[in-house]
Coordinates of C-alpha atoms in Angstrom, one line a residue:
X1378 CA -2.7 27.1 28.4
X1379 CA -5.3 24.4 28.7
X1380 CA -5.1 21.2 31.1
X1381 CA -4.9 19.6 27.4
X1382 CA -1.9 21.6 26.4
X1383 CA -0.7 21.4 29.7
X1384 CA -0.3 17.7 29.5
X1385 CA 0.3 17.4 25.6
X1386 CA 4.2 16.4 26.1
X1387 CA 3.4 14.0 28.9
X1388 CA 0.8 12.5 26.4
X1389 CA 3.3 12.6 23.5
X1390 CA 6.3 11.0 25.9
X1391 CA 4.3 8.2 28.0
X1392 CA 1.6 7.1 24.9
X1393 CA 4.2 4.6 23.6
X1394 CA 4.7 3.3 27.3
X1395 CA 0.8 2.9 27.8
X1396 CA 0.9 0.7 24.7
X1397 CA 3.9 -1.5 25.4
X1398 CA 2.0 -1.9 29.0
X1399 CA -1.0 -3.4 26.8
X1400 CA 1.4 -5.4 24.5
X1401 CA 2.1 -7.4 27.9
X1402 CA -1.5 -8.5 28.2
X1403 CA -1.4 -10.1 24.6
X1404 CA -0.6 -13.6 24.0
X1405 CA 2.9 -14.4 22.6
X1406 CA 1.2 -16.1 19.6
X1407 CA -0.7 -13.5 18.4
X1408 CA 1.9 -11.6 16.2
X1409 CA -0.8 -9.7 14.1
X1410 CA -2.3 -8.3 16.9
X1411 CA 0.9 -7.5 18.8
X1412 CA 1.8 -5.2 15.1
X1413 CA -1.2 -3.7 15.0
X1414 CA -1.4 -2.6 18.2
X1415 CA 2.3 -1.3 18.2
X1416 CA 1.6 0.7 14.8
X1417 CA -1.4 2.1 16.3
X1418 CA 0.3 3.5 19.5
X1419 CA 3.3 4.8 17.4
X1420 CA 0.7 6.1 14.6
X1421 CA -1.4 7.9 17.5
X1422 CA 1.6 9.3 19.3
X1423 CA 2.8 11.0 15.6
X1424 CA -0.5 12.3 15.3
X1425 CA -0.1 14.1 19.3
X1426 CA 3.6 14.9 18.1
X1427 CA 2.4 16.8 15.1
X1428 CA -0.1 18.5 17.1
X1429 CA 2.5 19.8 19.7
X1430 CA 4.6 21.0 16.7
X1431 CA 1.9 23.0 15.4
X1432 CA 1.1 24.6 18.4
X1433 CA 4.7 25.7 19.0
X1434 CA 4.7 29.5 18.6
X1435 CA 8.2 30.6 16.9
X1436 CA 7.7 33.9 18.0
X1437 CA 6.9 33.0 21.8
X1438 CA 8.3 32.2 24.7
X1439 CA 11.9 30.2 24.9
X1440 CA 10.2 27.0 25.7
X1441 CA 6.6 26.1 25.2
X1442 CA 4.0 23.0 26.6
X1443 CA 5.9 23.2 29.7
X1444 CA 4.6 20.9 32.7
X1445 CA 6.3 20.9 35.8
X1446 CA 5.6 19.5 39.4
X1447 CA 8.1 18.9 42.3
X1448 CA 9.6 15.4 42.5
X1449 CA 12.8 15.0 45.0
X1450 CA 12.0 18.5 46.7
X1451 CA 15.1 17.9 49.4
X1452 CA 17.6 17.5 46.4
X1453 CA 16.0 20.3 44.1
X1454 CA 15.0 17.5 41.5
X1455 CA 11.6 18.5 39.6
X1456 CA 9.7 16.9 36.7
X1457 CA 10.0 19.5 34.3
X1458 CA 9.8 18.9 30.4
X1459 CA 9.0 21.5 28.0
X1460 CA 10.1 22.4 24.2
X1461 CA 12.3 24.8 22.3
X1462 CA 12.3 25.0 18.9
X1463 CA 15.0 22.6 18.4
X1464 CA 13.6 20.0 20.6
X1465 CA 10.5 20.4 18.8
X1466 CA 12.1 19.4 15.7
X1467 CA 13.9 16.5 17.1
X1468 CA 10.3 15.5 18.3
X1469 CA 8.7 15.4 15.1
X1470 CA 11.5 13.5 13.7
X1471 CA 11.1 11.3 16.5
X1472 CA 7.3 10.3 16.1
X1473 CA 7.6 10.6 12.3
X1474 CA 10.0 7.7 12.1
X1475 CA 7.5 5.9 15.0
X1476 CA 5.1 4.0 12.9
X1477 CA 7.5 3.5 10.0
X1478 CA 9.8 1.8 12.0
X1479 CA 7.1 -0.7 12.8
X1480 CA 5.9 -1.4 9.2
X1481 CA 9.4 -1.9 7.7
X1482 CA 9.9 -4.7 10.6
X1483 CA 6.8 -6.6 9.7
X1484 CA 8.8 -9.1 8.1
X1485 CA 11.8 -9.2 9.0
X1486 CA 11.4 -9.6 12.6
X1487 CA 9.7 -13.2 12.9
X1488 CA 11.3 -14.5 16.6
X1489 CA 10.2 -12.9 20.0
X1490 CA 7.8 -10.6 18.1
X1491 CA 6.2 -9.6 21.3
X1492 CA 9.8 -8.4 23.2
X1493 CA 11.0 -6.8 20.1
X1494 CA 8.1 -4.3 19.7
X1495 CA 7.8 -3.9 23.6
X1496 CA 11.4 -2.8 23.1
X1497 CA 10.6 -0.4 20.2
X1498 CA 7.7 1.3 22.2
X1499 CA 10.3 1.6 25.3
X1500 CA 12.7 2.9 23.3
X1501 CA 10.2 5.7 21.5
X1502 CA 9.3 7.0 25.2
X1503 CA 12.9 7.4 26.7
X1504 CA 14.1 9.2 23.4
X1505 CA 11.2 11.3 23.4
X1506 CA 11.8 12.0 27.3
X1507 CA 15.4 13.1 26.8
X1508 CA 13.8 15.9 24.1
X1509 CA 11.9 17.2 26.3
X1510 CA 13.6 17.4 29.5
X1511 CA 14.0 20.7 31.5
X1512 CA 15.7 18.9 34.6
X1513 CA 19.5 17.8 34.0
X1514 CA 18.9 14.8 36.0
X1515 CA 15.7 13.7 34.5
X1516 CA 17.4 14.2 31.4
X1517 CA 20.4 12.3 32.4
X1518 CA 17.5 9.3 33.5
X1519 CA 16.1 9.2 30.0
X1520 CA 19.8 9.5 28.1
X1521 CA 21.0 6.0 30.1
X1522 CA 17.6 4.4 29.8
X1523 CA 18.2 4.7 26.1
X1524 CA 20.9 2.2 26.3
X1525 CA 18.9 -0.9 27.4
X1526 CA 15.9 -0.8 24.5
X1527 CA 19.0 -0.3 22.1
X1528 CA 21.1 -2.9 23.2
X1529 CA 18.4 -5.1 23.1
X1530 CA 17.6 -4.7 19.5
X1531 CA 20.9 -5.1 18.4
X1532 CA 22.1 -7.9 20.7
X1533 CA 18.9 -9.8 20.2
X1534 CA 17.6 -9.5 16.9
X1535 CA 20.7 -8.2 15.2
X1536 CA 23.1 -10.2 12.6
X1537 CA 25.7 -12.8 13.3
X1538 CA 28.1 -10.6 15.2
X1539 CA 25.3 -8.8 17.0
X1540 CA 26.5 -9.6 20.9
X1541 CA 30.3 -7.9 20.1
X1542 CA 28.2 -5.1 18.5
X1543 CA 25.7 -4.5 21.3
X1544 CA 28.4 -5.0 23.9
X1545 CA 30.5 -2.7 22.1
X1546 CA 27.9 0.0 21.6
X1547 CA 26.9 -0.2 25.4
X1548 CA 30.4 0.4 26.7
X1549 CA 31.1 2.9 25.0
X1550 CA 28.0 5.0 25.4
X1551 CA 27.8 4.1 29.3
X1552 CA 31.5 5.2 29.9
X1553 CA 30.7 8.8 28.4
X1554 CA 27.9 9.1 30.3
X1555 CA 29.1 8.3 33.8
X1556 CA 31.9 10.8 33.4
X1557 CA 28.8 13.4 32.4
X1558 CA 27.1 12.1 36.0
X1559 CA 29.9 13.2 37.6
X1560 CA 30.2 16.6 35.9
X1561 CA 26.8 16.9 36.5
X1562 CA 26.6 16.3 40.1
X1563 CA 29.9 18.9 40.2
X1564 CA 27.9 21.6 38.5
X1565 CA 24.9 20.8 40.9
X1566 CA 27.1 21.6 44.1
X1567 CA 29.3 24.4 42.9
X1568 CA 26.6 26.6 41.0
X1569 CA 24.6 27.6 44.3
X1570 CA 24.8 27.9 48.1
X1571 CA 23.5 25.0 50.3
X1572 CA 19.7 25.8 50.3
X1573 CA 19.0 26.8 47.0
X1574 CA 20.8 23.9 44.9
X1575 CA 18.6 22.6 42.0
X1576 CA 18.8 20.2 39.1
X1577 CA 16.8 22.3 37.2
X1578 CA 17.8 23.6 33.7
X1579 CA 16.9 27.2 33.9
X1580 CA 18.1 27.4 37.4
X1581 CA 21.7 25.9 36.9
X1582 CA 21.9 27.8 33.7
X1583 CA 21.1 31.2 35.3
X1584 CA 23.1 30.8 38.1
X1585 CA 26.2 30.6 36.0
X1586 CA 25.6 33.4 33.8
X1587 CA 27.7 36.1 36.1
X1588 CA 30.4 33.9 36.8
X1589 CA 31.0 33.2 33.2
X1590 CA 30.5 36.9 32.3
X1591 CA 33.4 37.4 34.8
X1592 CA 35.6 34.7 33.1
X1593 CA 35.3 36.5 29.8
X1594 CA 36.1 39.8 31.2
X1595 CA 39.1 38.5 32.9
X1596 CA 40.9 36.7 29.9
X1597 CA 39.9 39.8 27.8
X1598 CA 42.4 41.7 30.2
X1599 CA 44.8 38.6 30.4
X1600 CA 44.4 38.9 34.0
X1601 CA 44.9 35.7 36.2
X1602 CA 41.5 34.1 36.0
X1603 CA 42.2 31.5 38.3
X1604 CA 42.3 33.7 40.9
X1605 CA 38.9 34.6 40.3
X1606 CA 36.6 34.9 44.0
X1607 CA 33.9 32.3 44.3
X1608 CA 31.9 30.7 41.5
X1609 CA 33.7 32.7 38.4
X1610 CA 37.4 30.9 39.8
X1611 CA 35.7 27.9 40.3
X1612 CA 34.5 27.5 37.1
X1613 CA 37.4 28.5 35.4
X1614 CA 39.5 26.4 36.9
X1615 CA 36.7 23.4 36.8
X1616 CA 34.9 24.1 34.1
X1617 CA 37.1 22.6 31.3
X1618 CA 37.2 19.1 32.8
X1619 CA 33.4 19.4 33.3
X1620 CA 33.1 20.4 30.0
X1621 CA 35.6 17.4 28.9
X1622 CA 33.1 15.2 30.3
X1623 CA 29.7 16.4 28.7
X1624 CA 31.7 16.4 25.9
X1625 CA 32.6 13.3 25.6
X1626 CA 29.7 12.0 26.2
X1627 CA 27.8 13.6 23.6
X1628 CA 30.9 13.2 20.9
X1629 CA 30.6 9.1 21.4
X1630 CA 26.8 9.6 20.8
X1631 CA 27.1 11.9 17.5
X1632 CA 29.5 10.3 17.1
X1633 CA 32.8 12.0 16.1
X1634 CA 36.5 10.7 15.1
X1635 CA 38.0 9.1 17.0
X1636 CA 35.4 7.9 19.2
X1637 CA 33.1 6.5 16.4
X1638 CA 34.4 2.8 16.2
X1639 CA 31.1 1.8 18.1
X1640 CA 28.5 2.9 15.0
X1641 CA 29.6 0.8 11.9
X1642 CA 29.6 -2.3 13.9
X1643 CA 26.0 -1.6 15.9
X1644 CA 24.7 -0.4 12.6
X1645 CA 25.8 -3.6 10.4
X1646 CA 24.7 -5.6 13.0
X1647 CA 21.2 -4.2 13.9
X1648 CA 18.2 -5.1 12.5
X1649 CA 16.4 -2.4 9.9
X1650 CA 14.7 -0.8 13.0
X1651 CA 17.6 -0.5 14.8
X1652 CA 19.7 1.1 12.3
X1653 CA 16.6 3.5 11.1
X1654 CA 16.2 4.5 15.0
X1655 CA 20.0 4.7 15.6
X1656 CA 20.6 6.7 12.6
X1657 CA 17.6 8.8 12.6
X1658 CA 17.4 9.7 16.5
X1659 CA 19.8 8.4 18.7
X1660 CA 22.8 9.9 17.0
X1661 CA 21.1 13.1 17.0
X1662 CA 21.0 13.2 20.8
X1663 CA 24.9 13.7 21.0
X1664 CA 24.5 17.1 19.1
X1665 CA 21.4 17.9 20.7
X1666 CA 23.6 17.4 24.2
X1667 CA 26.2 19.9 23.0
X1668 CA 23.5 22.5 21.6
X1669 CA 21.6 22.3 25.1
X1670 CA 24.2 21.6 27.7
X1671 CA 27.9 21.4 27.0
X1672 CA 28.6 24.6 25.4
X1673 CA 25.7 26.9 26.9
X1674 CA 26.7 26.0 30.5
X1675 CA 30.9 26.2 29.9
X1676 CA 30.8 29.0 27.1
X1677 CA 34.7 30.0 28.1
X1678 CA 35.7 26.2 28.3
X1679 CA 34.1 26.2 25.0
X1680 CA 36.2 29.0 23.4
X1681 CA 39.4 27.1 24.1
X1682 CA 38.3 23.6 22.9
X1683 CA 36.5 25.0 19.6
X1684 CA 39.4 25.0 17.3
X1685 CA 40.4 21.4 18.7
X1686 CA 36.6 20.2 18.3
X1687 CA 36.3 21.9 15.0
X1688 CA 39.1 19.9 13.3
X1689 CA 37.8 16.6 14.8
X1690 CA 34.5 17.3 13.0
X1691 CA 36.3 18.0 9.4
X1692 CA 38.5 15.0 10.4
X1693 CA 35.5 13.1 10.9
X1694 CA 33.9 14.7 7.8
X1695 CA 36.8 13.7 5.1
X1696 CA 37.4 10.3 7.3
X1697 CA 34.2 9.0 7.0
X1698 CA 33.8 9.9 3.2
X1699 CA 36.9 8.3 2.3
X1700 CA 36.0 4.8 4.7
X1701 CA 32.9 4.8 2.4
X1702 CA 34.8 4.8 -0.8
X1703 CA 36.7 1.7 0.9
X1704 CA 33.8 -0.1 1.6
X1705 CA 32.3 -3.2 0.0
X1706 CA 29.7 -4.0 2.3
X1707 CA 26.5 -1.3 1.4
X1708 CA 25.2 -1.1 4.7
X1709 CA 28.9 -0.3 6.3
X1710 CA 29.1 2.4 3.7
X1711 CA 26.0 4.1 5.2
X1712 CA 27.0 3.3 8.6
X1713 CA 30.4 5.6 7.6
X1714 CA 28.4 7.9 5.6
X1715 CA 26.8 9.1 9.1
X1716 CA 29.9 9.7 10.4
X1717 CA 31.0 12.4 7.6
X1718 CA 27.2 13.7 7.6
X1719 CA 27.4 14.1 11.5
X1720 CA 30.6 15.9 11.4
X1721 CA 29.1 18.9 9.2
X1722 CA 26.1 19.2 11.9
X1723 CA 29.2 19.9 14.6
X1724 CA 31.2 22.0 12.6
X1725 CA 28.0 24.1 12.1
X1726 CA 27.5 24.2 15.4
X1727 CA 31.2 25.0 16.4
X1728 CA 30.9 27.9 13.6
X1729 CA 29.0 29.6 16.1
X1730 CA 27.5 31.8 12.9
X1731 CA 23.7 32.1 12.3
X1732 CA 24.1 30.2 9.0
X1733 CA 25.9 27.5 10.5
X1734 CA 23.6 26.9 13.6
X1735 CA 20.6 27.0 11.4
X1736 CA 22.4 24.5 9.0
X1737 CA 23.8 22.4 12.1
X1738 CA 20.1 22.1 13.0
X1739 CA 18.6 21.7 9.9
X1740 CA 21.3 18.6 9.0
X1741 CA 20.1 16.7 12.2
X1742 CA 17.0 16.5 10.6
X1743 CA 17.8 15.8 7.1
X1744 CA 20.2 13.0 8.2
X1745 CA 17.2 11.3 10.2
X1746 CA 15.4 11.5 7.3
X1747 CA 18.1 10.5 4.3
X1748 CA 20.2 8.3 6.1
X1749 CA 17.1 6.6 8.1
X1750 CA 15.0 6.0 4.6
X1751 CA 18.6 4.6 3.5
X1752 CA 18.6 1.6 5.8
X1753 CA 15.2 1.2 5.6
X1754 CA 15.6 0.8 1.5
X1755 CA 18.7 -1.5 1.8
X1756 CA 16.5 -3.7 4.6
X1757 CA 14.1 -4.3 1.8
X1758 CA 16.7 -5.3 -0.5
X1759 CA 18.5 -7.6 2.0
X1760 CA 15.4 -9.2 3.2
X1761 CA 15.0 -10.4 -0.6
X1762 CA 18.9 -11.5 -0.7
X1763 CA 20.7 -11.7 2.2
X1764 CA 23.6 -10.4 1.3
X1765 CA 25.4 -6.9 2.3
X1766 CA 27.9 -7.2 -0.7
X1767 CA 27.9 -4.7 -3.6
X1768 CA 29.7 -7.7 -5.6
X1769 CA 26.6 -9.8 -5.1
X1770 CA 24.2 -7.2 -6.6
X1771 CA 24.5 -5.5 -10.4
X1772 CA 22.1 -4.5 -12.8
X1773 CA 19.3 -4.9 -10.4
X1774 CA 17.6 -1.7 -11.9
X1775 CA 15.9 -3.7 -14.8
X1776 CA 14.1 -5.7 -12.3
X1777 CA 13.2 -3.4 -9.3
X1778 CA 12.6 -0.1 -11.1
X1779 CA 10.4 1.6 -8.4
X1780 CA 12.9 0.4 -5.6
X1781 CA 15.7 1.5 -7.9
X1782 CA 13.7 5.0 -8.5
X1783 CA 13.2 5.4 -4.5
X1784 CA 16.8 4.7 -4.0
X1785 CA 17.7 7.4 -6.1
X1786 CA 15.8 10.1 -4.8
X1787 CA 17.2 9.2 -1.4
X1788 CA 20.8 9.6 -2.9
X1789 CA 20.4 12.8 -4.2
X1790 CA 19.1 13.4 -0.5
X1791 CA 21.8 12.0 1.0
X1792 CA 24.8 13.7 -1.6
X1793 CA 23.2 17.3 -1.1
X1794 CA 21.6 17.8 -4.9
X1795 CA 19.8 21.0 -4.5
X1796 CA 16.0 20.9 -4.3
X1797 CA 16.6 18.0 -1.6
X1798 CA 16.7 18.4 1.9
X1799 CA 20.1 17.6 2.1
X1800 CA 20.9 20.9 0.0
X1801 CA 19.8 23.2 2.4
X1802 CA 21.6 21.8 5.6
X1803 CA 24.8 21.3 4.2
X1804 CA 24.8 24.7 2.1
X1805 CA 24.2 26.6 5.3
X1806 CA 26.8 25.0 7.3
X1807 CA 29.4 25.6 4.4
X1808 CA 28.3 29.1 4.2
X1809 CA 28.3 29.7 8.4
X1810 CA 31.9 27.9 8.5
X1811 CA 33.4 30.3 5.7
X1812 CA 31.9 33.4 7.4
X1813 CA 33.2 32.3 10.8
X1814 CA 36.7 32.9 12.3
X1815 CA 37.8 29.0 12.1
X1816 CA 40.2 29.6 9.1
X1817 CA 39.2 29.5 5.5
X1818 CA 41.7 26.5 5.1
X1819 CA 39.2 24.1 7.7
X1820 CA 36.3 25.8 5.7
X1821 CA 37.7 24.3 2.4
X1822 CA 38.9 21.0 3.5
X1823 CA 35.2 20.3 4.9
X1824 CA 34.3 20.9 1.0
X1825 CA 36.1 17.7 0.2
X1826 CA 33.0 15.9 2.3
X1827 CA 30.4 17.0 -0.6
X1828 CA 32.5 15.8 -3.3
X1829 CA 33.7 12.6 -1.7
X1830 CA 29.8 12.2 -0.2
X1831 CA 29.0 12.2 -4.3
X1832 CA 31.8 10.1 -5.2
X1833 CA 31.1 7.3 -2.8
X1834 CA 27.4 7.2 -3.1
X1835 CA 27.3 7.2 -6.9
X1836 CA 29.7 4.8 -6.9
X1837 CA 27.8 2.7 -4.7
X1838 CA 24.5 3.0 -7.0
X1839 CA 26.4 2.5 -10.4
X1840 CA 27.8 -0.9 -8.5
X1841 CA 24.6 -2.3 -7.0
X1842 CA 21.6 -1.0 -9.7
X1843 CA 23.6 -0.6 -13.2
X1844 CA 25.5 -2.6 -15.4
X1845 CA 25.0 -5.8 -16.5
X1846 CA 22.5 -8.2 -14.6
X1847 CA 25.6 -10.8 -13.5
X1848 CA 24.0 -12.8 -11.1
X1849 CA 21.2 -15.2 -11.6
X1850 CA 20.1 -14.7 -7.9
X1851 CA 18.9 -11.3 -8.8
X1852 CA 16.8 -12.0 -12.1
X1853 CA 13.9 -13.0 -10.1
X1854 CA 13.8 -10.5 -7.2
X1855 CA 10.5 -8.5 -6.7
X1856 CA 10.0 -4.5 -6.6
X1857 CA 8.6 -2.9 -3.7
X1858 CA 5.1 -4.4 -2.3
X1859 CA 2.4 -2.1 -1.5
X1860 CA 3.7 -2.4 2.2
X1861 CA 7.1 -1.2 1.4
X1862 CA 6.0 1.6 -1.1
X1863 CA 3.9 3.0 1.5
X1864 CA 6.6 3.0 4.1
X1865 CA 9.1 4.7 2.0
X1866 CA 6.5 7.1 0.1
X1867 CA 6.8 9.6 3.5
X1868 CA 10.5 9.8 3.0
X1869 CA 10.2 10.8 -0.3
X1870 CA 8.0 13.5 0.4
X1871 CA 9.9 15.1 3.1
X1872 CA 13.3 15.0 1.1
X1873 CA 11.2 17.2 -1.6
X1874 CA 9.1 19.2 0.8
X1875 CA 12.2 20.2 3.0
X1876 CA 14.1 21.0 0.0
X1877 CA 11.7 22.9 -1.9
X1878 CA 10.3 24.5 1.1
X1879 CA 12.2 24.6 4.1
X1880 CA 10.9 27.9 5.8
X1881 CA 8.5 26.5 7.9
X1882 CA 10.8 24.3 9.6
X1883 CA 13.5 27.0 10.0
X1884 CA 10.8 29.3 11.3
X1885 CA 10.6 27.1 14.4
X1886 CA 14.8 26.4 14.7
X1887 CA 15.6 30.2 13.8
X1888 CA 14.7 31.7 17.5
X1889 CA 16.8 28.6 18.9
X1890 CA 19.5 29.2 16.5
X1891 CA 19.7 32.9 18.0
X1892 CA 19.5 31.9 21.6
X1893 CA 22.6 29.4 20.9
X1894 CA 24.8 32.0 19.2
X1895 CA 24.3 34.4 22.0
X1896 CA 24.8 32.0 25.2
X1897 CA 27.8 30.8 23.3
X1898 CA 29.5 34.1 22.9
X1899 CA 29.1 34.7 26.8
X1900 CA 32.6 32.7 26.5
X1901 CA 34.1 35.2 24.2
X1902 CA 36.7 37.3 25.9
X1903 CA 35.0 41.4 26.2
X1904 CA 32.2 40.2 24.7
X1905 CA 28.9 42.5 25.1
X1906 CA 26.2 40.0 26.1
X1907 CA 23.6 41.1 28.7
X1908 CA 22.5 39.1 31.3
X1909 CA 18.8 39.7 30.1
X1910 CA 19.6 38.2 26.8
X1911 CA 20.7 35.0 27.9
X1912 CA 18.6 34.5 30.9
X1913 CA 16.2 31.2 30.9
X1914 CA 12.8 31.8 31.8
X1915 CA 10.9 29.2 32.7
X1916 CA 7.3 28.2 34.5
X1917 CA 7.7 28.0 38.4
X1918 CA 6.5 25.7 40.3
X1919 CA 3.2 25.0 41.9
X1920 CA 2.0 27.5 43.9
X1921 CA 2.9 25.6 47.5
X1922 CA 6.3 25.2 46.3
X1923 CA 7.2 28.7 45.0
X1924 CA 10.2 28.6 47.5
X1925 CA 12.0 26.6 44.5
X1926 CA 10.9 28.1 41.9
X1927 CA 13.4 28.1 38.6
X1928 CA 13.9 31.7 38.3
X1929 CA 14.2 32.3 42.0
X1930 CA 17.5 34.1 42.8
X1931 CA 20.4 31.7 44.8
X1932 CA 20.7 33.2 48.3
X1933 CA 24.2 34.4 49.5
X1934 CA 27.0 36.0 47.6
X1935 CA 29.0 34.1 44.9
X1936 CA 32.2 33.9 47.2
X1937 CA 30.1 31.4 49.5
X1938 CA 29.2 29.2 46.3
X1939 CA 31.8 26.4 47.1

């Protein structure tokens, strides 16, 4: 691997940070320069992100484009980054949204323009950092750092109740994150003997394989698993608690019902950029966390909690859809639709079938495109009318036909019309759920989300765009400007490309899906999963630090790992 490829992910992650530093040198009054520099920074970052995506080889190693160096050697912390198929796909989504978010905010943000764009660039860096981290402590640092710029975006540039929404968002996510930190530290201490402990993702996971196999074998025979020696017994007793801590942190971020209540307030109060980033990327950090950390680390605990979590996912699907039908605020309706759509992501993941997991991963991308576009389009009309109520619109299709056409295409994507990206993801999730052992009843109830989704979205479209033009204020609405159309067009193209030609995207996702299913199956009692099927191989540390290489086997017998 060339020097450039070795540092490509570093370039993608930290380039926005470089441009944020550059903005600090620009006078506050130079708003045009600030917007231009931010846009250029996001655009160049997107170019490198696409390059990284194209350089990822689906048939190659699990983690690619790796870079690793020692950081806190005595604590077993290394600066280790790399991407698998899911991470590189979410990275592509993140860099895709970056320049579009800047374009969407050009006329919406008029106060503290410099600070706003610095916050956008900082948020871009920490989101990308969380996706590429292959050291659990490094992931946690990026995960927590996301709170600060998003808190500022909502609390400073949001609507009338922005401070309440920002504090609610911050407290919800902080509580879950702190519990996850406790579980990370506990896992660090129990996974290996003193002297070989590490926060490296591969090292932690590989050290748990033997113990997880012992637990699944014990559960198959119905023995006293709490009496297993060494790490296996410790993991059986405390694994469900640690899994619960990880799961709670990620469930809040998804968000799953009933820890979703921060999301509608945050979406409604956030500026357009904040809503686009929140829906497009940040919510996927929760599903990504389940996929990368919670389920593989604790497969036995996952099997025990799986029916409960699947029920919560289905409740979220139906509850979110019913709440959408009850809304009169357009932005809040779109916010509750996220609760329903991300319920499908969780359900597909928990089905533990190839179709379900693939659909879950694809739906993460779909939701970022379709819901991000819905918030973008509503932001454009809100700038003209400054109202979120459906009753203040009606019949505007005749005065803004281009806007209406764009909104309809994104609506079709959101309700999973065949030929759009949403159809591929939801179809695979439902197919995988029906093929799983979660039960036909649960799968059948989840289908209600598709029906209700079409009902609330088409009802909203009818109320806002069609019928008589009842308000005089709407008679003089202007259609999409050239800048606005240029911002929306990439979303429209992606909706059709991902719907009609999904295979190039699925090719990168499928290897990650297969590995995820195999690792999750390690918790099934009596499984036949072999260690070499699930072991993670990553690059070692530089030659001077080979003693702490990630694939080095922990010293000492399992009985001594306390």
